[in-house]
Each structure stands twice: as C-alpha cells, then as structure tokens.
Steps between C-alpha positions, in 0.01 A plus 500: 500500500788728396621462886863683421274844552352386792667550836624208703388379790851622683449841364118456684660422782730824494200713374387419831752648720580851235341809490365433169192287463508236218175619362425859472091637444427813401192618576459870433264622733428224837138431523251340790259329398121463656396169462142408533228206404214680345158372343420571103306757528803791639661360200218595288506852617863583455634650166683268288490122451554236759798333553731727360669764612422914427665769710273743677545846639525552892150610529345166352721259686359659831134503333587111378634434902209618633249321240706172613398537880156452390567230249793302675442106540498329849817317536495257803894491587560868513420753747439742211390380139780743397852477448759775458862437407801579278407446174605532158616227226838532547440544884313172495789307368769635658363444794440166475829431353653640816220355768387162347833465353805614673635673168679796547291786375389883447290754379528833273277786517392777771196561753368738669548680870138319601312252645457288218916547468553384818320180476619411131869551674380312813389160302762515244783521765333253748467251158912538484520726180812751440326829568843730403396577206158643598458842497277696760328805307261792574168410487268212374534083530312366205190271571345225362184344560419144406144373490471149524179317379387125638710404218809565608531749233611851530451805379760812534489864546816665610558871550804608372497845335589686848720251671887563489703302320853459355643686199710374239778713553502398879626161399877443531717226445520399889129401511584226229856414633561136610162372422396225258152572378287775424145509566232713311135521448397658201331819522459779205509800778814300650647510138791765510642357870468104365720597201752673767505198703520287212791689311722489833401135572647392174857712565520314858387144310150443685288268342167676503124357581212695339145442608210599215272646786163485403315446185392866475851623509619279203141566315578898527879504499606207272724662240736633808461181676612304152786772464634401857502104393635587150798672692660196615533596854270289653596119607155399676182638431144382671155483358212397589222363257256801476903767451564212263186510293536892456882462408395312216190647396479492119734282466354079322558367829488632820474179736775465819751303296496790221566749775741316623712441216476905423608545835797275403594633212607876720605313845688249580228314747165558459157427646124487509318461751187307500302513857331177607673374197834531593764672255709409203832632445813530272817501490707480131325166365387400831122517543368350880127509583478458847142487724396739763590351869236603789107593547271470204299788598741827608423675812634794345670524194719785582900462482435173297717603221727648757553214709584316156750701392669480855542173472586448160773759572559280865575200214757682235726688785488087619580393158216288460374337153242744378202185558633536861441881540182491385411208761652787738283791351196278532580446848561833588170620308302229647606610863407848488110449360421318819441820669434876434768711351823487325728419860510115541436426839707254796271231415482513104913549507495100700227376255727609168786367691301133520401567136871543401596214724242287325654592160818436568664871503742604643348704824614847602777513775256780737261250511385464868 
C-alpha cells in the first residue's frame, strides 16, 4: 500500500514523546456543537433540506435552539436530551485519533475569548489533542447544531459567518513541522486558508487527508473542489455516497465504484463511504469492499464519516493493508453511532476495541 510514505511504527513511537504531533488538523474556526434528538416535524419547519448541512446566521441558530426545546425527543439515559461538545469534522477525528487511539495528534485554527471557547478547549485538551497551535481570538466560537431524527440521521446548521477563525497568512511553517499527515475538510468559505495549509504541507512532505463535507458543498462548489483533486496534492480523500453522487453528476455512471475510481485517479488512496453498507475503497489497482461493523439502526449518525476516517488513518500510520484499514474505519464509525454526537464515549471506545479484537487488528497501545 505504497508503505515507504507512510511513517513507521518507531517514528509513532517518537511522535509520541516530540512536540510535534504526527497528524496535524486544521480546522479554521473551532466549533461546539448542540446535539439534540428531535421529531419530523422541527425538521419540517427549518429552511433547507434534511440531512444536510446549510450555515445559518446567529439570529436563526438561537431561533432554531429555542424551536428544539419544544421539539427535542425524550432520551432515557441522559439527564438532558441535549448534548453540547467540541465539534467540527476535523475536531471529530482528531480527537478520536488521540482519545480512542493513543496517536499523537493536533489541531489548526482559532476560537474565541467565550464560553463556547472555553469548552471546545476544555474537551479537546481533556481528549489528549496538541492544543499549541490553537489560537485564542477576539470574539465569537462558531456553533453548530445537529438535529437528530429517530433515524439516527442528522441534519446540520452551523453558524459560522461571525465566529473567528484563522487566516491564511497566519499559517507558518512551525504549525506543519514534524508532523506526518494533514487533515482537511472541504469547505468553499475555508478555500483560501486550505490552499495555505496545503501549499506548506507539501514543502514539509505531509501526506494530506481531504474530506468532501457534505453533498451541498460539492453540488455548489464542484469546479474548485475538482481543481483541488486535479492539483495533485491530495493523497486521501473521503466521500460519502450522497458527496459521491454529486461529484459525478453528469457523468454515464455515477455509482460508489465510479466515484471511487475518480477519486483514484487524483489521490493516492481513496474512499466511499457507504453507511449501513459499509465502504469500498482504492488504492492503485486495489479495490476492497468491506461491510459496515456495529448497530443496524444508528442512534445518531453524526461523526460517522468522522470516526471512519480516524480509523482508516489509525490503519495507514500502522501500515496496515488497505482491506485492514477499512475493517478499522468501520470499527471506528460503528462505535460512535451508538450514542449522540460525534465524541465516542468510554463504553463505545471498549466495544470497537472487542470489534478490532474480533477481527484480528492490531489494537491501539492507550487501550485501557
């Protein structure tokens, strides 16, 4: 699986002990998300479609809070329906690279002097992450709130047009220095400080990861999202089916294999998610199909993609065969829909662990 780009597991080890974290995310702006089981009807009422993802201004996500008080599901294990917590894609799997994983990790981008900062610092320190290369700013933490229906599936409105965030020209080459891996989500609003991160990646040799977001995003934003793959700096790149479908719309075929082979033809590995179907993935000629691991039914489908990609990444920095590192992602994924949010908890960590055990992987060193 072209392993001589891949670190080994003695440089891991070492990764461990340095300053520098062996994967780096950036993350722009550090977001908190609200996470809440809702019935149909809220969904209904709210602009744009269900389970996707459209930003909103301030004023609507506190109109949208407030709607969910009245709408919110009971939920018979918490003390409050709702769930608030660091958030983010990239947030998601750092995190659970560092918690569930023991990999040596950290995180890009800024926050703000609030509440909302405080806790998104709070959770991502407590989970283990690298925080030296988060910036505190004047004024707002973006928010995110995700509305889960009996489903498991989720629908996303983050506020992000007043929250701080990093600049392109406040990246330098010491944020990228000593690490392995580069995380990004894609993001059209994100574009100018992804390129940045991207272009100083490459001159310290990172191998960079590139998440396609949402389906919106790529339906609105393709031609720059093509432009980035067609650049030849990206070695891993995510999809899921529905980001899939709309990067290939208009083209004869447009199944996951078809995506997946595009995907292949820019990056080096590449792969599709699938939900309760599991993923398929490639790598040069090598095409694996491998089955989702876990619940039929998702408590919440939020961080499913996230958790995926953590431990995908979990299997290349171990050098596994790229069959194996999907058996990790669908682990990973499968351990964080068994309860709300995109932060596995204690319990869902030891139940991936028995899943990996089970298959045969090779299990974290954290593990506990």
């Amino acid at each position: 699986m072209g392993a001589e780009a891949l670190p080994r597991n003695d440089e891991i080890a070492a990764a461990a002990v340095s300053s520098h974290p062996l994967i780096i995310g950036l993350q722009p702006a550090a977001l908190v998300d609200h996470v809440a089981p809702v019935d149909w009807s809220l969904l209904e009422q709210i602009p744009g479609d269900p389970g996707g993802s459209v930003p909103v201004a301030i004023e609507e996500l506190v109109h949208i809070l407030e709607d969910v008080k009245a709408h919110m599901l009971p939920s018979s294990d918490e003390l409050s329906p709702m769930k608030t917590m660091a958030g983010g894609s990239v947030a998601n799997t750092i995190r659970g690279l560092s918690a569930g994983f023991g990999v040596s990790c950290g995180i890009i981008g800024a926050y703000g002097d609030d509440e909302q900062g405080k806790l998104f610092v709070g959770n991502m320190s407590f989970s283990g992450v690298n925080l030296s290369t988060l910036r505190m700013k004047q004024g707002h933490t973006a928010q995110c709130i995700c509305l889960v229906d009996k489903s498991g599936n989720r629908t996303m409105r983050p506020c992000l047009s007043s929250a701080v965030k990093i600049q392109a020209d406040e990246l330098t080459k010491e944020d990228f220095k000593g690490s392995k891996w580069l995380v990004l989500r894609y993001a059209i609003f994100n574009l100018d400080v992804i390129q940045a991160a991207i272009r100083i990646a490459k001159q310290e040799d990172l191998l960079v990861s590139l998440d396609l977001a949402s389906f919106e995003m790529v339906r609105n934003f393709r031609s720059s999202l093509l432009q980035l793959l067609e650049s030849g700096d990206i070695d891993l790149c995510f999809a899921n089916e529905d980001e899939a479908t709309e990067l290939l719309r208009g083209e004869q075929t447009s199944d996951p294999e078809a995506a997946a082979n595009f995907l292949a033809k820019h990056c080096k590995w590449a792969v599709v998610t699938l939900g309760a179907n599991g993923c398929i993935a490639r790598h040069g000629k090598e095409i694996v199909r491998v089955p989702a691991i876990g619940e039929s039914k998702a408590t919440d489908a939020t961080g499913a993609g996230d958790l995926f990609a953590c431990g995908f990444l979990y299997g290349l920095v171990k050098g596994l065969s790229l069959e194996e590192c999907c058996k990790v992602g669908a682990c990973s994924g499968g351990s964080v829909i068994r309860a709300l949010g995109g932060e596995v908890t204690p319990e869902n960590w030891q139940w991936m662990y028995k899943q990996m055990q089970i298959k045969g992987l090779p299990l974290p060193d954290n593990r506990k």
